[in-house]
Amino acid sequence: MHKNSRSLWEFANPKRFVSIANKLIPWLTICTVLSMSVGIFWGVFFTPNDYRQGAAVKIIYIHVPSAFLAINIYIMMLIASVIWLIRRHHVSLLAAKAAAPIGLTMTLVAILTGAIWGKPIWGTYWAWDPRMTSFAILLMFYIGYISIWSAMEYNEKVGDLSALLCIIGSIFALLSRYAVIFWNQGLHQGASMSLDKEENISNVFYLPLLVCLLGFVSLFFTLLLIRTRTEIRIKRTTSLLRMN
Amino acid sequence: MNPLLYILSYEIKASTAGRSLFLSTSFFIIVVLTANISMNQFGIRADKNSVSILWIALAMSALLSINMIFQNDYDDGTLDWFMLSPISLETIVILKAVAHWVTTCLPMMLLTPIVCVSMGINFNSSLWILLVMMIGTPAISFISTIGSALTLGERANHLLLPIFILPTFLPILVFGIKISMLVTNSVYDSMAFLIMLAISLFCIAITPFITAIIIKVHYT
C-alpha cells in the first residue's frame, strides 16, 4: 500500500486508536451530558401527558433509546467480530469485548423500564410477548458471550472462539425470534420511530426522544472508547509482564 | 470396510462402552418423573405442561453427554489424526453428530411413548410426538457439536457449556413443544411441521462447517 494513502484500517493501530480516543472522549462526554440532560428534562417536564397513558408515557425517553442500543450493540459486536476473523485487528476484537457488558446493561435497562411501564398500562410487569421474548433471548446471548470471556484468559484462540460464538449467537437469536413470532403476534405496540412507517408518535414526543437517542448513542460511544482503551492497556500490561 | 462406516461404528461403540448412554437415559426418566410427581402434588394438571417437560428433559439430557463428543478424542490425540486424515473434518463432525444422536436421542425417543402414557397422553398422540421429536432431535445433536467444540480443553468450565448451548436449542424447542401440544389436542398443522423441518435441516446444514472451523481454531 502507498505510504500516504489513507484508509479506515489506519485506526486499527492500537497506538493511533488510543491517541484518537484520548482526544474524543472529553468531547463525547460533554455531548452525552448535554443531550441526555436536555432530552430527559425536555421530555419529562415540557411535554404533555398522553391522553390515555398519563405521565407513564414519559418512560419512553429511557426505554426506546436503551432498547435501540441493546439491539444495535449486538450488531456492532457482530461486525467487529467478523472484522477480527477476517483482518485480525486486535482493536476490533477488544471493542467487541468492551461493548458486550454495555449491551447487557442496556438490555436490562430496556426490560426494567418496560416492566415499570407495563404494570400501570398493561396490568402486568412481564408477558411472554414476542418483542419481550426476543429481549429475553438477546439477554441470554449477551450472557453467553460475556461468560466465554470471563471463563478464559485473553489470547487469540479465545478471541476466535468468542467471535464465532457471536456469529452463531446472532444466527440462533434471529431463528428463535422468528420461531416465537410465528406462534404469537403479541401485545407490544409497533416501532415508535421507524423511518418507513406512515404513523409514528407525534412530533411533541418525537423531538425530545431524538435528543435522548443522541444522548444514549454518545453515551455508548464514550463508554466504548473508555472501555476499549482500558482493554488495550490491560493487554499491553499483561504482555509486558509476560516478557519479564 | 468403508472408513466412514468404521468411524461411525467406532464412535457408537465408544459412547455405549462408557456410561454416557445409561446416564443420559436415566437422567431423562428421572427429570420427567420428578417434574410430574411434584406437579401432581399441587393439583396442577400434568398433561398440559408435560409436553414441555418432556422436551426440556430431552434437551438437558442431550446436554449431559455433549462434553464427551470431542473431549476424549482431543485428549488422546485421535482428533489430531482426524485433522490429518484425507476425510474432511466436516464429515467427521457429521459422523460424530449421528453417533451422538444414536446413543443419546434415540434411546430417549424409544422411551417417549411409555413416558407419555405415564403422563396421561394417549398412545396415538404419543406416536405423533415421537414423529415431532424425530424431526427435532437430529438438530439438537448437531448443535451440540458446536458446544463440545467450543469448550475443548477447558476441563474446569463444564458449567460454561449450558450457558451458551441451551439458548441455541430454543428454535427447535419452541416449535417442537408447540406442535406437540397441538398434536395432543388433535390438531395437525402441516405448515408448522414443514417449518420445523426447515429449521431442523438448516441447523443440520450449517453446524458441521461451524464446528469444523471451531476445531481448527484449537489447532492453530
CSV table of C-alpha atoms in Angstrom, one decimal:
chain,number,residue,atom,x,y,z
A,1,MET,CA,0.0,0.0,0.0
A,2,HIS,CA,1.2,3.5,-0.7
A,3,LYS,CA,2.6,5.2,2.3
A,4,ASN,CA,0.4,8.3,2.1
A,5,SER,CA,-2.8,6.6,1.1
A,6,ARG,CA,-5.3,6.9,3.9
A,7,SER,CA,-7.7,4.1,4.8
A,8,LEU,CA,-10.1,3.1,7.5
A,9,TRP,CA,-7.7,0.4,8.7
A,10,GLU,CA,-5.2,3.0,10.0
A,11,PHE,CA,-7.4,3.3,13.0
A,12,ALA,CA,-6.9,-0.4,13.7
A,13,ASN,CA,-3.4,0.5,15.0
A,14,PRO,CA,-3.8,0.4,18.8
A,15,LYS,CA,-1.5,3.3,19.4
A,16,ARG,CA,-3.3,5.5,17.0
A,17,PHE,CA,-6.7,4.4,18.4
A,18,VAL,CA,-5.7,5.3,21.9
A,19,SER,CA,-4.5,8.8,20.9
A,20,ILE,CA,-7.7,9.5,18.9
A,21,ALA,CA,-9.8,8.1,21.8
A,22,ASN,CA,-8.0,10.4,24.2
A,23,LYS,CA,-8.9,13.4,22.1
A,24,LEU,CA,-12.5,12.3,21.5
A,25,ILE,CA,-13.5,11.1,25.0
A,26,PRO,CA,-13.9,14.7,26.6
A,27,TRP,CA,-16.0,15.9,23.7
A,28,LEU,CA,-18.2,12.9,23.7
A,29,THR,CA,-18.6,13.2,27.4
A,30,ILE,CA,-19.8,16.8,27.0
A,31,CYS,CA,-22.1,15.8,24.2
A,32,THR,CA,-23.6,12.9,26.3
A,33,VAL,CA,-24.2,15.0,29.4
A,34,LEU,CA,-25.7,17.9,27.4
A,35,SER,CA,-28.0,15.9,25.2
A,36,MET,CA,-29.1,13.4,27.9
A,37,SER,CA,-30.0,16.2,30.4
A,38,VAL,CA,-31.6,18.4,27.7
A,39,GLY,CA,-33.5,15.4,26.3
A,40,ILE,CA,-34.8,14.0,29.5
A,41,PHE,CA,-35.7,17.4,31.1
A,42,TRP,CA,-37.5,18.4,27.9
A,43,GLY,CA,-39.2,15.1,27.7
A,44,VAL,CA,-40.2,14.9,31.3
A,45,PHE,CA,-41.2,18.5,32.1
A,46,PHE,CA,-42.1,20.2,28.9
A,47,THR,CA,-44.2,17.6,27.0
A,48,PRO,CA,-47.9,17.0,27.7
A,49,ASN,CA,-49.1,13.7,29.2
A,50,ASP,CA,-50.6,11.2,26.9
A,51,TYR,CA,-54.4,11.3,26.9
A,52,ARG,CA,-54.6,7.6,27.7
A,53,GLN,CA,-51.4,6.7,29.4
A,54,GLY,CA,-51.0,9.8,31.5
A,55,ALA,CA,-47.5,10.5,32.9
A,56,ALA,CA,-46.4,6.9,32.4
A,57,VAL,CA,-45.6,7.7,28.8
A,58,LYS,CA,-42.5,9.6,29.9
A,59,ILE,CA,-40.5,6.4,30.5
A,60,ILE,CA,-40.3,6.3,26.7
A,61,TYR,CA,-37.3,8.7,26.9
A,62,ILE,CA,-35.3,5.9,28.5
A,63,HIS,CA,-37.0,2.8,27.2
A,64,VAL,CA,-36.8,3.4,23.5
A,65,PRO,CA,-33.1,4.6,23.3
A,66,SER,CA,-31.9,1.7,25.5
A,67,ALA,CA,-33.8,-0.8,23.5
A,68,PHE,CA,-32.4,0.7,20.3
A,69,LEU,CA,-28.9,0.4,21.7
A,70,ALA,CA,-29.4,-3.1,23.1
A,71,ILE,CA,-30.1,-4.4,19.6
A,72,ASN,CA,-27.6,-2.3,17.7
A,73,ILE,CA,-24.7,-3.0,20.1
A,74,TYR,CA,-25.2,-6.7,19.3
A,75,ILE,CA,-25.0,-5.9,15.6
A,76,MET,CA,-21.9,-3.8,16.3
A,77,MET,CA,-20.3,-6.7,18.2
A,78,LEU,CA,-21.2,-9.0,15.2
A,79,ILE,CA,-19.5,-6.6,12.7
A,80,ALA,CA,-16.4,-6.2,15.0
A,81,SER,CA,-16.2,-10.0,15.4
A,82,VAL,CA,-16.3,-10.5,11.7
A,83,ILE,CA,-13.6,-7.9,11.1
A,84,TRP,CA,-11.5,-9.7,13.7
A,85,LEU,CA,-11.9,-13.0,12.0
A,86,ILE,CA,-11.1,-11.6,8.5
A,87,ARG,CA,-8.5,-8.9,9.2
A,88,ARG,CA,-7.2,-9.9,12.7
A,89,HIS,CA,-7.2,-6.4,14.1
A,90,HIS,CA,-7.0,-6.6,17.9
A,91,VAL,CA,-8.7,-3.3,18.4
A,92,SER,CA,-11.8,-4.7,16.7
A,93,LEU,CA,-11.9,-7.8,18.9
A,94,LEU,CA,-11.3,-5.7,22.1
A,95,ALA,CA,-14.1,-3.3,21.0
A,96,ALA,CA,-16.5,-6.2,20.7
A,97,LYS,CA,-15.4,-7.5,24.1
A,98,ALA,CA,-15.7,-4.0,25.6
A,99,ALA,CA,-19.2,-3.5,24.1
A,100,ALA,CA,-20.8,-6.6,25.5
A,101,PRO,CA,-21.3,-5.5,29.1
A,102,ILE,CA,-22.7,-2.2,27.9
A,103,GLY,CA,-25.2,-4.0,25.7
A,104,LEU,CA,-26.2,-6.3,28.5
A,105,THR,CA,-26.8,-3.3,30.7
A,106,MET,CA,-28.9,-1.6,28.0
A,107,THR,CA,-30.9,-4.8,27.6
A,108,LEU,CA,-31.6,-4.9,31.3
A,109,VAL,CA,-32.5,-1.2,31.4
A,110,ALA,CA,-34.9,-1.7,28.5
A,111,ILE,CA,-36.5,-4.7,30.2
A,112,LEU,CA,-36.8,-3.0,33.6
A,113,THR,CA,-38.2,0.3,32.2
A,114,GLY,CA,-40.6,-1.8,30.1
A,115,ALA,CA,-41.7,-3.7,33.2
A,116,ILE,CA,-42.2,-0.5,35.2
A,117,TRP,CA,-44.3,1.0,32.4
A,118,GLY,CA,-46.2,-2.2,31.8
A,119,LYS,CA,-47.6,-2.5,35.3
A,120,PRO,CA,-49.9,0.5,35.2
A,121,ILE,CA,-50.7,0.3,31.4
A,122,TRP,CA,-50.9,-3.4,30.6
A,123,GLY,CA,-51.5,-4.5,34.2
A,124,THR,CA,-48.5,-6.8,34.2
A,125,TYR,CA,-44.8,-6.5,34.7
A,126,TRP,CA,-44.0,-9.1,32.1
A,127,ALA,CA,-45.7,-11.1,29.4
A,128,TRP,CA,-44.3,-13.6,27.0
A,129,ASP,CA,-45.0,-11.3,24.1
A,130,PRO,CA,-42.7,-11.8,21.0
A,131,ARG,CA,-40.9,-8.5,21.4
A,132,MET,CA,-40.2,-9.0,25.1
A,133,THR,CA,-39.3,-12.6,24.5
A,134,SER,CA,-36.8,-11.5,21.9
A,135,PHE,CA,-35.2,-9.3,24.5
A,136,ALA,CA,-35.0,-12.2,26.9
A,137,ILE,CA,-33.3,-14.2,24.1
A,138,LEU,CA,-30.9,-11.3,23.5
A,139,LEU,CA,-30.1,-11.2,27.2
A,140,MET,CA,-29.2,-14.9,27.1
A,141,PHE,CA,-26.9,-14.5,24.2
A,142,TYR,CA,-25.2,-11.4,25.8
A,143,ILE,CA,-24.6,-13.6,28.9
A,144,GLY,CA,-23.2,-16.4,26.8
A,145,TYR,CA,-20.8,-14.1,25.1
A,146,ILE,CA,-19.6,-12.4,28.3
A,147,SER,CA,-19.3,-15.8,30.0
A,148,ILE,CA,-16.8,-17.1,27.5
A,149,TRP,CA,-14.6,-14.1,28.1
A,150,SER,CA,-14.9,-14.3,31.8
A,151,ALA,CA,-14.1,-18.0,31.9
A,152,MET,CA,-10.9,-18.0,29.8
A,153,GLU,CA,-7.8,-15.9,29.8
A,154,TYR,CA,-7.3,-13.4,26.9
A,155,ASN,CA,-5.5,-14.9,23.9
A,156,GLU,CA,-6.1,-15.1,20.2
A,157,LYS,CA,-7.7,-18.5,20.5
A,158,VAL,CA,-10.4,-17.3,22.9
A,159,GLY,CA,-10.8,-14.2,20.6
A,160,ASP,CA,-11.6,-16.5,17.7
A,161,LEU,CA,-14.0,-18.6,19.8
A,162,SER,CA,-15.8,-15.6,21.1
A,163,ALA,CA,-16.1,-14.1,17.6
A,164,LEU,CA,-17.5,-17.4,16.3
A,165,LEU,CA,-19.9,-17.6,19.3
A,166,CYS,CA,-21.1,-14.0,18.5
A,167,ILE,CA,-21.9,-15.1,14.9
A,168,ILE,CA,-23.6,-18.4,16.0
A,169,GLY,CA,-25.5,-16.4,18.6
A,170,SER,CA,-26.8,-13.9,16.1
A,171,ILE,CA,-28.0,-16.7,13.8
A,172,PHE,CA,-29.8,-18.6,16.6
A,173,ALA,CA,-31.1,-15.4,18.2
A,174,LEU,CA,-32.8,-14.5,14.9
A,175,LEU,CA,-34.1,-18.0,14.4
A,176,SER,CA,-35.6,-18.1,17.9
A,177,ARG,CA,-37.1,-14.6,17.4
A,178,TYR,CA,-38.9,-15.7,14.3
A,179,ALA,CA,-39.9,-19.0,15.8
A,180,VAL,CA,-41.5,-17.1,18.7
A,181,ILE,CA,-43.2,-14.6,16.3
A,182,PHE,CA,-44.6,-17.5,14.2
A,183,TRP,CA,-46.8,-18.6,17.1
A,184,ASN,CA,-47.7,-15.3,18.7
A,185,GLN,CA,-48.4,-11.9,17.2
A,186,GLY,CA,-48.2,-10.1,20.6
A,187,LEU,CA,-49.2,-7.3,22.8
A,188,HIS,CA,-46.4,-4.8,22.3
A,189,GLN,CA,-47.0,-1.8,20.1
A,190,GLY,CA,-45.1,-1.3,16.8
A,191,ALA,CA,-41.9,0.7,16.5
A,192,SER,CA,-42.1,4.2,17.8
A,193,MET,CA,-39.8,5.9,15.4
A,194,SER,CA,-39.3,3.7,12.3
A,195,LEU,CA,-38.4,5.6,9.1
A,196,ASP,CA,-40.6,3.7,6.7
A,197,LYS,CA,-43.9,3.9,8.5
A,198,GLU,CA,-46.8,6.3,8.0
A,199,GLU,CA,-47.8,6.5,11.6
A,200,ASN,CA,-45.2,7.3,14.2
A,201,ILE,CA,-45.6,9.0,17.5
A,202,SER,CA,-46.5,12.7,17.4
A,203,ASN,CA,-43.8,15.4,17.0
A,204,VAL,CA,-44.2,16.7,20.5
A,205,PHE,CA,-42.7,13.4,21.8
A,206,TYR,CA,-40.6,12.7,18.8
A,207,LEU,CA,-38.1,15.6,19.1
A,208,PRO,CA,-37.1,15.1,22.7
A,209,LEU,CA,-36.9,11.4,22.0
A,210,LEU,CA,-34.5,12.1,19.2
A,211,VAL,CA,-32.3,14.2,21.6
A,212,CYS,CA,-32.4,11.4,24.1
A,213,LEU,CA,-31.4,8.9,21.5
A,214,LEU,CA,-28.5,11.1,20.5
A,215,GLY,CA,-27.5,11.2,24.2
A,216,PHE,CA,-27.7,7.4,24.6
A,217,VAL,CA,-25.7,6.8,21.4
A,218,SER,CA,-23.0,9.2,22.5
A,219,LEU,CA,-23.0,7.6,26.0
A,220,PHE,CA,-22.4,4.3,24.3
A,221,PHE,CA,-19.5,5.7,22.2
A,222,THR,CA,-18.0,7.3,25.3
A,223,LEU,CA,-18.2,4.1,27.3
A,224,LEU,CA,-17.0,2.0,24.4
A,225,LEU,CA,-13.9,4.2,23.8
A,226,ILE,CA,-13.0,4.2,27.5
A,227,ARG,CA,-13.5,0.5,27.9
A,228,THR,CA,-11.6,-0.3,24.7
A,229,ARG,CA,-8.8,1.9,25.8
A,230,THR,CA,-8.7,0.1,29.1
A,231,GLU,CA,-8.7,-3.3,27.4
A,232,ILE,CA,-5.8,-2.2,25.2
A,233,ARG,CA,-3.8,-1.1,28.2
A,234,ILE,CA,-4.6,-4.4,30.1
A,235,LYS,CA,-3.4,-6.3,27.1
A,236,ARG,CA,-0.2,-4.2,26.9
A,237,THR,CA,0.5,-4.6,30.6
A,238,THR,CA,0.0,-8.4,30.6
A,239,SER,CA,2.2,-8.9,27.6
A,240,LEU,CA,4.9,-6.7,29.3
A,241,LEU,CA,4.6,-8.7,32.5
A,242,ARG,CA,4.9,-11.9,30.5
A,243,MET,CA,8.1,-10.7,28.8
A,244,ASN,CA,9.9,-10.2,32.2
B,1,MET,CA,-14.8,-51.8,5.4
B,2,ASN,CA,-15.8,-48.3,4.4
B,3,PRO,CA,-13.7,-45.9,6.6
B,4,LEU,CA,-16.7,-43.7,7.2
B,5,LEU,CA,-18.8,-46.7,8.5
B,6,TYR,CA,-15.9,-47.8,10.5
B,7,ILE,CA,-15.6,-44.4,12.2
B,8,LEU,CA,-19.3,-44.3,12.9
B,9,SER,CA,-19.4,-47.8,14.4
B,10,TYR,CA,-16.3,-46.9,16.5
B,11,GLU,CA,-18.0,-43.7,17.8
B,12,ILE,CA,-21.1,-45.6,18.7
B,13,LYS,CA,-19.2,-48.3,20.4
B,14,ALA,CA,-17.1,-45.8,22.3
B,15,SER,CA,-20.1,-44.0,23.6
B,16,THR,CA,-22.0,-47.2,24.6
B,17,ALA,CA,-19.0,-48.6,26.3
B,18,GLY,CA,-18.8,-45.6,28.5
B,19,ARG,CA,-21.6,-44.8,30.9
B,20,SER,CA,-23.0,-41.8,29.0
B,21,LEU,CA,-25.8,-43.9,27.3
B,22,PHE,CA,-27.0,-45.1,30.7
B,23,LEU,CA,-26.6,-41.8,32.4
B,24,SER,CA,-28.4,-39.7,29.8
B,25,THR,CA,-31.4,-42.0,29.5
B,26,SER,CA,-31.8,-42.3,33.3
B,27,PHE,CA,-31.4,-38.6,33.7
B,28,PHE,CA,-34.2,-38.2,31.1
B,29,ILE,CA,-36.5,-40.6,33.0
B,30,ILE,CA,-35.7,-39.0,36.4
B,31,VAL,CA,-36.3,-35.4,35.3
B,32,VAL,CA,-39.6,-36.3,33.7
B,33,LEU,CA,-40.8,-38.3,36.7
B,34,THR,CA,-39.8,-35.8,39.4
B,35,ALA,CA,-41.3,-33.0,37.5
B,36,ASN,CA,-44.6,-34.8,37.0
B,37,ILE,CA,-44.7,-36.1,40.6
B,38,SER,CA,-44.1,-32.7,42.1
B,39,MET,CA,-46.6,-31.0,39.8
B,40,ASN,CA,-49.3,-33.5,40.6
B,41,GLN,CA,-48.9,-32.8,44.3
B,42,PHE,CA,-50.1,-29.3,43.8
B,43,GLY,CA,-53.0,-30.3,41.8
B,44,ILE,CA,-51.7,-28.8,38.6
B,45,ARG,CA,-52.9,-30.8,35.6
B,46,ALA,CA,-49.7,-32.5,34.5
B,47,ASP,CA,-50.8,-33.3,30.9
B,48,LYS,CA,-50.9,-29.6,29.9
B,49,ASN,CA,-47.3,-28.9,30.8
B,50,SER,CA,-45.9,-32.4,30.5
B,51,VAL,CA,-45.1,-32.0,26.8
B,52,SER,CA,-42.7,-29.0,27.6
B,53,ILE,CA,-41.2,-31.0,30.5
B,54,LEU,CA,-40.6,-33.9,28.0
B,55,TRP,CA,-38.8,-31.6,25.6
B,56,ILE,CA,-36.8,-29.8,28.2
B,57,ALA,CA,-35.8,-33.1,29.8
B,58,LEU,CA,-34.7,-34.2,26.4
B,59,ALA,CA,-32.6,-31.1,25.7
B,60,MET,CA,-31.0,-31.3,29.2
B,61,SER,CA,-30.1,-35.0,28.9
B,62,ALA,CA,-28.6,-34.3,25.5
B,63,LEU,CA,-26.5,-31.6,27.2
B,64,LEU,CA,-25.2,-34.1,29.7
B,65,SER,CA,-23.3,-36.0,27.1
B,66,ILE,CA,-22.1,-33.1,25.0
B,67,ASN,CA,-18.7,-32.9,26.7
B,68,MET,CA,-17.8,-36.3,25.6
B,69,ILE,CA,-18.3,-35.7,21.8
B,70,PHE,CA,-14.8,-34.4,21.2
B,71,GLN,CA,-13.1,-34.2,24.6
B,72,ASN,CA,-11.8,-37.8,24.8
B,73,ASP,CA,-10.5,-37.6,21.2
B,74,TYR,CA,-8.9,-34.3,21.9
B,75,ASP,CA,-7.1,-35.7,25.0
B,76,ASP,CA,-5.8,-38.9,23.5
B,77,GLY,CA,-4.8,-37.4,20.1
B,78,THR,CA,-7.4,-39.1,17.9
B,79,LEU,CA,-8.6,-35.7,16.8
B,80,ASP,CA,-5.1,-34.9,15.6
B,81,TRP,CA,-5.3,-37.9,13.3
B,82,PHE,CA,-8.8,-36.9,12.1
B,83,MET,CA,-7.3,-33.5,11.2
B,84,LEU,CA,-4.5,-35.2,9.2
B,85,SER,CA,-6.7,-37.8,7.6
B,86,PRO,CA,-8.0,-37.4,4.0
B,87,ILE,CA,-11.5,-37.4,5.3
B,88,SER,CA,-12.7,-33.8,5.8
B,89,LEU,CA,-13.3,-32.5,9.3
B,90,GLU,CA,-16.9,-31.6,8.4
B,91,THR,CA,-17.6,-35.3,7.6
B,92,ILE,CA,-16.1,-36.3,10.9
B,93,VAL,CA,-18.4,-33.8,12.6
B,94,ILE,CA,-21.4,-35.3,10.8
B,95,LEU,CA,-20.4,-38.8,11.9
B,96,LYS,CA,-19.9,-37.6,15.5
B,97,ALA,CA,-23.3,-35.9,15.5
B,98,VAL,CA,-25.0,-39.0,14.1
B,99,ALA,CA,-23.3,-41.2,16.7
B,100,HIS,CA,-24.4,-38.7,19.4
B,101,TRP,CA,-28.0,-38.9,18.1
B,102,VAL,CA,-28.0,-42.7,18.0
B,103,THR,CA,-26.6,-43.1,21.5
B,104,THR,CA,-28.4,-40.3,23.4
B,105,CYS,CA,-31.5,-39.1,21.5
B,106,LEU,CA,-32.7,-42.4,20.0
B,107,PRO,CA,-32.9,-44.3,23.4
B,108,MET,CA,-34.8,-41.3,24.9
B,109,MET,CA,-37.2,-41.3,21.9
B,110,LEU,CA,-37.8,-45.1,22.3
B,111,LEU,CA,-38.8,-44.4,25.9
B,112,THR,CA,-41.1,-41.5,25.0
B,113,PRO,CA,-44.3,-43.5,24.3
B,114,ILE,CA,-44.0,-45.2,27.7
B,115,VAL,CA,-43.3,-41.9,29.5
B,116,CYS,CA,-46.2,-40.2,27.6
B,117,VAL,CA,-48.6,-42.8,28.8
B,118,SER,CA,-47.5,-42.3,32.4
B,119,MET,CA,-48.3,-38.6,31.9
B,120,GLY,CA,-51.8,-39.2,30.7
B,121,ILE,CA,-51.2,-38.6,27.0
B,122,ASN,CA,-52.9,-41.2,24.8
B,123,PHE,CA,-50.8,-43.6,22.8
B,124,ASN,CA,-51.9,-42.3,19.4
B,125,SER,CA,-50.8,-38.7,20.3
B,126,SER,CA,-47.5,-40.0,21.7
B,127,LEU,CA,-46.6,-41.5,18.3
B,128,TRP,CA,-47.2,-38.1,16.8
B,129,ILE,CA,-45.0,-36.5,19.5
B,130,LEU,CA,-42.4,-39.2,18.6
B,131,LEU,CA,-42.5,-38.0,15.0
B,132,VAL,CA,-42.0,-34.4,16.0
B,133,MET,CA,-39.0,-35.5,18.1
B,134,MET,CA,-37.7,-37.4,15.1
B,135,ILE,CA,-37.6,-34.1,13.2
B,136,GLY,CA,-36.2,-32.0,16.1
B,137,THR,CA,-33.6,-34.2,17.8
B,138,PRO,CA,-31.1,-34.5,14.9
B,139,ALA,CA,-30.8,-30.7,15.0
B,140,ILE,CA,-30.2,-30.9,18.8
B,141,SER,CA,-27.4,-33.4,18.2
B,142,PHE,CA,-25.8,-31.3,15.5
B,143,ILE,CA,-26.0,-28.1,17.5
B,144,SER,CA,-24.4,-30.0,20.5
B,145,THR,CA,-21.2,-30.5,18.5
B,146,ILE,CA,-20.8,-26.7,18.4
B,147,GLY,CA,-20.8,-26.6,22.2
B,148,SER,CA,-18.5,-29.5,22.5
B,149,ALA,CA,-16.0,-27.9,20.2
B,150,LEU,CA,-16.2,-24.5,21.9
B,151,THR,CA,-15.2,-25.8,25.3
B,152,LEU,CA,-12.5,-28.2,24.2
B,153,GLY,CA,-9.6,-28.3,26.6
B,154,GLU,CA,-11.5,-26.3,29.2
B,155,ARG,CA,-11.9,-29.0,31.8
B,156,ALA,CA,-12.8,-26.6,34.6
B,157,ASN,CA,-15.5,-24.9,32.6
B,158,HIS,CA,-18.2,-27.5,32.2
B,159,LEU,CA,-20.7,-25.0,33.6
B,160,LEU,CA,-19.9,-22.8,30.7
B,161,LEU,CA,-21.4,-25.1,28.2
B,162,PRO,CA,-25.1,-25.0,29.1
B,163,ILE,CA,-25.0,-21.2,29.3
B,164,PHE,CA,-24.4,-20.8,25.6
B,165,ILE,CA,-25.8,-24.1,24.2
B,166,LEU,CA,-29.2,-24.2,25.8
B,167,PRO,CA,-30.4,-20.9,24.2
B,168,THR,CA,-29.4,-22.2,20.8
B,169,PHE,CA,-31.9,-25.1,21.2
B,170,LEU,CA,-34.7,-22.5,21.5
B,171,PRO,CA,-36.0,-22.5,17.9
B,172,ILE,CA,-36.3,-26.3,17.9
B,173,LEU,CA,-37.8,-26.3,21.4
B,174,VAL,CA,-40.3,-23.6,20.7
B,175,PHE,CA,-41.6,-25.3,17.5
B,176,GLY,CA,-41.3,-28.8,19.0
B,177,ILE,CA,-43.3,-28.0,22.1
B,178,LYS,CA,-46.0,-26.1,20.3
B,179,ILE,CA,-46.5,-28.7,17.6
B,180,SER,CA,-46.5,-31.5,20.2
B,181,MET,CA,-49.2,-29.5,22.2
B,182,LEU,CA,-51.3,-29.1,19.1
B,183,VAL,CA,-51.0,-32.8,18.4
B,184,THR,CA,-52.1,-33.8,21.8
B,185,ASN,CA,-55.2,-31.7,21.2
B,186,SER,CA,-55.7,-33.5,17.9
B,187,VAL,CA,-54.8,-30.5,15.7
B,188,TYR,CA,-52.4,-31.3,12.8
B,189,ASP,CA,-50.8,-28.2,11.3
B,190,SER,CA,-48.8,-29.4,8.3
B,191,MET,CA,-47.4,-25.9,7.7
B,192,ALA,CA,-45.8,-25.8,11.2
B,193,PHE,CA,-44.4,-29.3,10.6
B,194,LEU,CA,-42.8,-28.1,7.4
B,195,ILE,CA,-41.3,-25.0,9.0
B,196,MET,CA,-39.9,-27.1,11.9
B,197,LEU,CA,-38.4,-29.5,9.3
B,198,ALA,CA,-36.8,-26.5,7.6
B,199,ILE,CA,-35.3,-25.1,10.8
B,200,SER,CA,-34.0,-28.5,11.7
B,201,LEU,CA,-32.5,-29.0,8.2
B,202,PHE,CA,-31.0,-25.5,8.3
B,203,CYS,CA,-29.3,-26.3,11.7
B,204,ILE,CA,-28.0,-29.6,10.3
B,205,ALA,CA,-26.7,-28.0,7.2
B,206,ILE,CA,-24.7,-25.2,8.8
B,207,THR,CA,-23.4,-26.8,12.0
B,208,PRO,CA,-20.7,-29.2,10.6
B,209,PHE,CA,-19.0,-26.2,8.9
B,210,ILE,CA,-19.1,-24.0,12.1
B,211,THR,CA,-17.9,-26.9,14.3
B,212,ALA,CA,-15.1,-27.7,11.9
B,213,ILE,CA,-14.0,-24.0,11.9
B,214,ILE,CA,-14.0,-24.0,15.8
B,215,ILE,CA,-12.0,-27.2,16.0
B,216,LYS,CA,-9.4,-25.7,13.6
B,217,VAL,CA,-9.1,-22.7,15.9
B,218,HIS,CA,-8.0,-25.0,18.7
B,219,TYR,CA,-5.1,-26.3,16.5
B,220,THR,CA,-3.7,-23.0,15.1
